[in-house]
mmCIF file of C-alpha atoms and ligand atoms in Angstrom:
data_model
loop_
_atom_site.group_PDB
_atom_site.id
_atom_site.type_symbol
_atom_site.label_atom_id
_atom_site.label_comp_id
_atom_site.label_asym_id
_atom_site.label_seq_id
_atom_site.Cartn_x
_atom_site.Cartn_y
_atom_site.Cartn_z
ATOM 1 C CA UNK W 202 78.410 94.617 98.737
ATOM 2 C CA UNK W 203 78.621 97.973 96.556
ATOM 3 C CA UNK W 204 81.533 99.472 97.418
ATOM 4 C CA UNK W 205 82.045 103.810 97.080
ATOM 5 C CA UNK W 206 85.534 104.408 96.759
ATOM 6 C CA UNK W 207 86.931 108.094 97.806
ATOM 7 C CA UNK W 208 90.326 109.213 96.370
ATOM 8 C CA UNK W 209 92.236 112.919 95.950
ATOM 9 C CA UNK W 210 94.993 112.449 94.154
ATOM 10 C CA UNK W 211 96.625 109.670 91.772
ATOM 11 C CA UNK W 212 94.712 107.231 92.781
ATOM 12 C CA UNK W 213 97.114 103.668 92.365
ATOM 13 C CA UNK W 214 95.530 102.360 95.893
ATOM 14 C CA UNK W 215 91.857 102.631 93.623
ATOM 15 C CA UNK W 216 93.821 100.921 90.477
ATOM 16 C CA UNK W 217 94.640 97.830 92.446
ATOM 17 C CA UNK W 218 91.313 97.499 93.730
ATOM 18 C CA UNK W 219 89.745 97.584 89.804
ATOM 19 C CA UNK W 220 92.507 95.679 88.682
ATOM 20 C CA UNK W 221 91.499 93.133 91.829
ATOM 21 C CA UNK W 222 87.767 93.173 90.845
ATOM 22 C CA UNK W 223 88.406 93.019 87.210
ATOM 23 C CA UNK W 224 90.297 89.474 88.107
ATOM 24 C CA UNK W 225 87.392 88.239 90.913
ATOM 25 C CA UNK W 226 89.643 88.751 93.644
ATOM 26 C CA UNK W 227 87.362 91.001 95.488
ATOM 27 C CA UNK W 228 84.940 88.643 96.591
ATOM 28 C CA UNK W 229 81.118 89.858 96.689
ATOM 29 C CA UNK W 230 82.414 93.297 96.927
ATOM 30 C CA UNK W 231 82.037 95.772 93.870
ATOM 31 C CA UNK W 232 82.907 99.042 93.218
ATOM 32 C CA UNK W 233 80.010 100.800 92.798
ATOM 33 C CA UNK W 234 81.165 104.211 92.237
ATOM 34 C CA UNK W 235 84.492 106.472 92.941
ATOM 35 C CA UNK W 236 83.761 110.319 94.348
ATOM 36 C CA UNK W 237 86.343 113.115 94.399
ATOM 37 C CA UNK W 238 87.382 116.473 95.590
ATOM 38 C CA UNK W 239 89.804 116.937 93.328
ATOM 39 C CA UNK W 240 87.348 117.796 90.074
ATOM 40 C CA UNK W 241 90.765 116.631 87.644
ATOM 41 C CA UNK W 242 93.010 114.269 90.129
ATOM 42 C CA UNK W 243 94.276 111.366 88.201
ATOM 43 C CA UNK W 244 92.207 108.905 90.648
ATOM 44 C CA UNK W 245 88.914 110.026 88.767
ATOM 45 C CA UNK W 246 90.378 109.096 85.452
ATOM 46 C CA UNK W 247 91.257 106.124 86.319
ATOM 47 C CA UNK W 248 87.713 105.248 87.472
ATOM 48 C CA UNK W 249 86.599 106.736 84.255
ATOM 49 C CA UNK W 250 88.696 104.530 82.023
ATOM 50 C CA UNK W 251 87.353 101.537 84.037
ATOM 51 C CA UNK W 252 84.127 102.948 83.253
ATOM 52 C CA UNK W 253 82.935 103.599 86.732
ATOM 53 C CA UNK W 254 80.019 105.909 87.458
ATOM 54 C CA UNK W 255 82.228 108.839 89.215
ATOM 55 C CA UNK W 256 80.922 111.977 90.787
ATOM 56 C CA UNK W 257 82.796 115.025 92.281
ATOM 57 C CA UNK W 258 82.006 117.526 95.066
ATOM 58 C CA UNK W 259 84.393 120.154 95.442
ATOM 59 C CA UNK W 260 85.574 120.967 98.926
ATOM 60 C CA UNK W 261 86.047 124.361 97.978
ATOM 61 C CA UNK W 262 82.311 125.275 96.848
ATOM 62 C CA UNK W 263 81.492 124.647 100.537
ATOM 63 C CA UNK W 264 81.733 126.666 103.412
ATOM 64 C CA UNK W 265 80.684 124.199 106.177
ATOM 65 C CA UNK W 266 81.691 120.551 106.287
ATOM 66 C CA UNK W 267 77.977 119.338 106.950
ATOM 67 C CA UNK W 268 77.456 120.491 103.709
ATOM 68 C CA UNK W 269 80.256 119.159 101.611
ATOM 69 C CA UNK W 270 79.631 115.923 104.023
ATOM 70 C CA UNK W 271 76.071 115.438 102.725
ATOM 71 C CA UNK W 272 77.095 116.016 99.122
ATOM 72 C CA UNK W 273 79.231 113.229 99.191
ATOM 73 C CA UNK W 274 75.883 111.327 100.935
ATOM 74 C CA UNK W 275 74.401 112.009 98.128
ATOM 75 C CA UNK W 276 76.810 110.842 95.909
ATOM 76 C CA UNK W 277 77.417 107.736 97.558
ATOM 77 C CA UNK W 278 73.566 106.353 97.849
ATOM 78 C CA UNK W 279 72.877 107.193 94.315
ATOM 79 C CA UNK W 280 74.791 104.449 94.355
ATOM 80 C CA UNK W 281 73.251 102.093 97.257
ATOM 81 C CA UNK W 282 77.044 102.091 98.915
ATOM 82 C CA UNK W 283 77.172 99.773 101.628
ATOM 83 C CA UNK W 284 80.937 100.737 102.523
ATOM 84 C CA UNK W 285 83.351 103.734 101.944
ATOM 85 C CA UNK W 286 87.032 103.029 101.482
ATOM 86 C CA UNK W 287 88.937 106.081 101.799
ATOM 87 C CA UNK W 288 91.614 105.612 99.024
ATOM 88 C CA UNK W 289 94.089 108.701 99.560
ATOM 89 C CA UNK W 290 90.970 111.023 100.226
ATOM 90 C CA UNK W 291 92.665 113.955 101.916
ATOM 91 C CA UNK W 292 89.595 115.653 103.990
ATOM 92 C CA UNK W 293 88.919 114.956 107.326
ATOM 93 C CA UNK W 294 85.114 113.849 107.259
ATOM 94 C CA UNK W 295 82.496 115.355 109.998
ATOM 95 C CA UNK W 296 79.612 113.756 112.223
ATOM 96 C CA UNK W 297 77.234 113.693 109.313
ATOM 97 C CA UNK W 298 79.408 111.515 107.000
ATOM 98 C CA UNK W 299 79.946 109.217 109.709
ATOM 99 C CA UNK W 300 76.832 109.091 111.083
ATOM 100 C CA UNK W 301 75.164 107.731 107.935
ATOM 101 C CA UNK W 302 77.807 105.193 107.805
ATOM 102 C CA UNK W 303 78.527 103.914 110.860
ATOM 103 C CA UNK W 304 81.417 101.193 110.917
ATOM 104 C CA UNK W 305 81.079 101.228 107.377
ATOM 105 C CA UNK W 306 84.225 104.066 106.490
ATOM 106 C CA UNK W 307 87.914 102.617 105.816
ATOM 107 C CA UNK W 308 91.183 104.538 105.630
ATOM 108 C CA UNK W 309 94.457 103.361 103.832
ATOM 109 C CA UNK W 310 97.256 105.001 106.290
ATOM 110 C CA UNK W 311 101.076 104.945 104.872
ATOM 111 C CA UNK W 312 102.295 103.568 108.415
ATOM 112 C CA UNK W 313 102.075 101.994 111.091
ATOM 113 C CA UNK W 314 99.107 103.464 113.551
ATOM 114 C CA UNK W 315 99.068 104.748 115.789
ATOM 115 C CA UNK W 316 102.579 106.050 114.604
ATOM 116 C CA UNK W 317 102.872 108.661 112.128
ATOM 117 C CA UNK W 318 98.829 109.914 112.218
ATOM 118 C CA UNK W 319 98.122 112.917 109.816
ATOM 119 C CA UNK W 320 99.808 114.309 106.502
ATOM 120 C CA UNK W 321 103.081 113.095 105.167
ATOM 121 C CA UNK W 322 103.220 109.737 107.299
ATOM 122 C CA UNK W 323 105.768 108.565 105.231
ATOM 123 C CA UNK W 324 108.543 111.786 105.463
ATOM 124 C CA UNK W 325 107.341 111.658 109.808
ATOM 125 C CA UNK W 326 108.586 107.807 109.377
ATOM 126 C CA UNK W 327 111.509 108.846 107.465
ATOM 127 C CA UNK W 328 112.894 111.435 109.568
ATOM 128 C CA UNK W 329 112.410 109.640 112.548
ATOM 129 C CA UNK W 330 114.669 106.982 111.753
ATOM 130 C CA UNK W 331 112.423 103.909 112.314
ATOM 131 C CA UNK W 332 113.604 100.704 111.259
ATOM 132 C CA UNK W 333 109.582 99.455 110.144
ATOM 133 C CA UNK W 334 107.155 101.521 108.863
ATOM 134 C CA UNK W 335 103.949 99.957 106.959
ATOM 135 C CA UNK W 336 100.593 100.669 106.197
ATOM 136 C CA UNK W 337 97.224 100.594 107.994
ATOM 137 C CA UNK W 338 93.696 99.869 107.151
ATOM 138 C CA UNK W 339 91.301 101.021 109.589
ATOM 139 C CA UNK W 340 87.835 102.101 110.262
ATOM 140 C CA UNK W 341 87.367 105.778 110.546
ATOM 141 C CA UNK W 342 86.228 107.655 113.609
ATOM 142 C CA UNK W 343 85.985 111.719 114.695
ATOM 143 C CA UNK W 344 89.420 111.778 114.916
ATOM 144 C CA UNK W 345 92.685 112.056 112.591
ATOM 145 C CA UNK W 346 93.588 108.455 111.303
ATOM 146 C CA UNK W 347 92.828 107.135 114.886
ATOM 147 C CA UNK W 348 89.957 104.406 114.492
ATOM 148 C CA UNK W 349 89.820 100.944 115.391
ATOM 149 C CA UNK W 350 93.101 98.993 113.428
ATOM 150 C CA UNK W 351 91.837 96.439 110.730
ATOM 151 C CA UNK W 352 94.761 95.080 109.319
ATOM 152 C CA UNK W 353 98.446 96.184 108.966
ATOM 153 C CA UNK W 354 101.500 95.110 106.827
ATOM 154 C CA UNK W 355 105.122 96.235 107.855
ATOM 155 C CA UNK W 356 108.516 97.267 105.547
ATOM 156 C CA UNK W 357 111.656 97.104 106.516
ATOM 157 C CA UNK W 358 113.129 100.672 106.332
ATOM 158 C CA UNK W 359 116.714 99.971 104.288
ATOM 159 C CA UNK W 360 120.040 101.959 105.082
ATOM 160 C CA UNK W 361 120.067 103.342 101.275
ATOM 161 C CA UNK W 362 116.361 104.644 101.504
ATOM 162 C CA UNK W 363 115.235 108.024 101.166
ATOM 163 C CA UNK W 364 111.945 109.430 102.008
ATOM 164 C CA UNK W 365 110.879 108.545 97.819
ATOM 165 C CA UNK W 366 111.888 104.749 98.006
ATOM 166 C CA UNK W 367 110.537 104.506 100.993
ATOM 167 C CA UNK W 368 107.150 105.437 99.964
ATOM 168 C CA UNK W 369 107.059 103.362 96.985
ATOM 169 C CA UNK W 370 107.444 100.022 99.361
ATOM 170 C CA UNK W 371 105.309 101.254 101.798
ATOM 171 C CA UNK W 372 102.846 101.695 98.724
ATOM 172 C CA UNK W 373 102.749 98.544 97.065
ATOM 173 C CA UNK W 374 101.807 96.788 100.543
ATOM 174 C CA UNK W 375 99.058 99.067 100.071
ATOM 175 C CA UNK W 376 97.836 97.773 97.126
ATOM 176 C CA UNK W 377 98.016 94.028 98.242
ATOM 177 C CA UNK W 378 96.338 94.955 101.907
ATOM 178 C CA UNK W 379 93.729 97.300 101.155
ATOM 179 C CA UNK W 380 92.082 94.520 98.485
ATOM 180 C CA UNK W 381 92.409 91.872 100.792
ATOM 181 C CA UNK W 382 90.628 93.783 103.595
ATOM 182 C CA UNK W 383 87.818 95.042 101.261
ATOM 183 C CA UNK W 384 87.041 91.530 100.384
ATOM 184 C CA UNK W 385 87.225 90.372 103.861
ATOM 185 C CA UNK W 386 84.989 92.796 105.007
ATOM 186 C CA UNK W 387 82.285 91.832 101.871
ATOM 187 C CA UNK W 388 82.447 88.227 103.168
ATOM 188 C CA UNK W 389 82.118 89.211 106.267
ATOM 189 C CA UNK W 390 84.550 88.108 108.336
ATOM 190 C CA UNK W 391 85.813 91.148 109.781
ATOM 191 C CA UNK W 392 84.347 91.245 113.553
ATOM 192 C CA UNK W 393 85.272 94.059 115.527
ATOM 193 C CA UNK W 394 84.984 94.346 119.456
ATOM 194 C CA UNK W 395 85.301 97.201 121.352
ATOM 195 C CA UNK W 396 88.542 98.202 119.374
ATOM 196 C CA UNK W 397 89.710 95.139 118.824
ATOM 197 C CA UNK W 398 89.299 94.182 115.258
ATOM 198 C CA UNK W 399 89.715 90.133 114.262
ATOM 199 C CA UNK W 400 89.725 88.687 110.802
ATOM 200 C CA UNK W 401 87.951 85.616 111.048
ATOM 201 C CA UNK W 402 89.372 82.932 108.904
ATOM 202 C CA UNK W 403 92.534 84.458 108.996
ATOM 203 C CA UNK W 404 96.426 83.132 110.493
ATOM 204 C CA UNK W 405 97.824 84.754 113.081
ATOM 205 C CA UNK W 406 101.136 85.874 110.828
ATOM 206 C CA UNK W 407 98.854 87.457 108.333
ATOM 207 C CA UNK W 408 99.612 85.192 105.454
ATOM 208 C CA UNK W 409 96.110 84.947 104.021
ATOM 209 C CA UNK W 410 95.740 88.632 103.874
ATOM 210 C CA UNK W 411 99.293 88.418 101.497
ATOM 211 C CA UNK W 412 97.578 85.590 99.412
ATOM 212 C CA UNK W 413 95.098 87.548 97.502
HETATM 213 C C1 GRF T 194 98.452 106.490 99.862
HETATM 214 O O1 GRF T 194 99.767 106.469 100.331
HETATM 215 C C2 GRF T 194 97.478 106.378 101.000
HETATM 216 O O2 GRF T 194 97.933 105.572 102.045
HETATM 217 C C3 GRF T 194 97.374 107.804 101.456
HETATM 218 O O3 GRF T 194 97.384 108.561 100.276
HETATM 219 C C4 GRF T 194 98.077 107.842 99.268
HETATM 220 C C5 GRF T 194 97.163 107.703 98.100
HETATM 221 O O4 GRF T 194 97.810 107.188 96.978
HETATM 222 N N1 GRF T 194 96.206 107.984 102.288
HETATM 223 P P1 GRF T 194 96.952 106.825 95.695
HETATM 224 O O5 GRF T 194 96.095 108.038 95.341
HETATM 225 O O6 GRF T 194 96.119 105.612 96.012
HETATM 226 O O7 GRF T 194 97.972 106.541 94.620
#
């Protein structure tokens, strides 16, 4: 399963999953190729020093989203993608992105949907004085961060945390469940119903998904 991974910024979530491949942990899945937004973001160079084909299409040389949408298209089946993992990609994509790829787009979200949709999940967790927070891998629909729930894995929120340390454990569940899912979904064993997603092969607690 060729795999087209989208990132913006520094681009840790994409590190694990090269790191992951690099090891076999990724089952069938590979990463095929890594597109940006961000022409310099430290995500690209990262795929560069792994020595993955990378390609960029700048949000900002586009006045319509259908066209930046099909740009990234383009991109992406240069490079025969089967799925897109959205890897701290921070555009919203439109009808034609999705279209093309139906139940085939993944988000990493830094909580736990459907709490804390949109920009700066992390701070909204913060501030609000939750107790858990998490992260959440889920398909992607038309709307912000709101598509069918894959997989989750919860923090505990501790007294001495501020919005900073609280990110960083929120991040490195990231990088353990956002592998795990990728390869689940390249050995196909992700089923999803209506909007109810199951991992098939999977305990009820999660503790496979923690394995990898
Ligand atoms: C992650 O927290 C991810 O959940 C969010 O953006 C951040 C990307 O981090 N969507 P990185 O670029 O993978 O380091």
């Amino acid at each position: 399963m060729n795999v087209g991974v989208l990132v913006s910024g520094s681009g840790t979530n994409l590190q694990s999953l090269i790191d992951r491949a690099r090891r076999g942990e990724l089952g069938p899945a590979r990463i095929a190729v890594v597109g940006s937004n961000v022409p310099d973001c430290a995500a690209l160079a990262r795929a560069r020093a792994a020595g993955l084909p990378t390609f960029v299409v700048d949000h900002r040389d586009y006045s319509a989203r259908a066209g930046f949408d099909r740009a990234l298209m383009t991109g992406l089946r240069a490079h025969q993608t089967d799925l897109v993992v959205l890897a701290g990609f921070m555009r919203v994509l439109g009808e034609e992105m999705l279209g093309s790829f139906p139940g085939r787009i993944i988000n990493i979200h830094p909580a736990l949907l459907p709490a804390f949709a949109g920009v700066r999940a992390q701070r909204q967790a913060y501030e609000a004085g939750v107790k858990v927070s998490g992260c959440t891998v889920h398909y992607v629909d038309g709307g912000v961060d709101t598509g069918p729930i894959i997989a989750q894995a919860a923090v505990l929120v501790h007294e001495e945390d501020d919005e900073e340390t609280l990110r960083a454990r929120i991040l490195a569940e990231e990088h353990r469940l956002l592998p795990a899912v990728v390869r689940a979904i390249a050995e196909r064993r992700v089923v999803i119903e209506d909007r109810k997603v199951r991992i098939l092969g999977l305990s009820p607690s999660g503790e496979s998904l923690r394995s990898l």
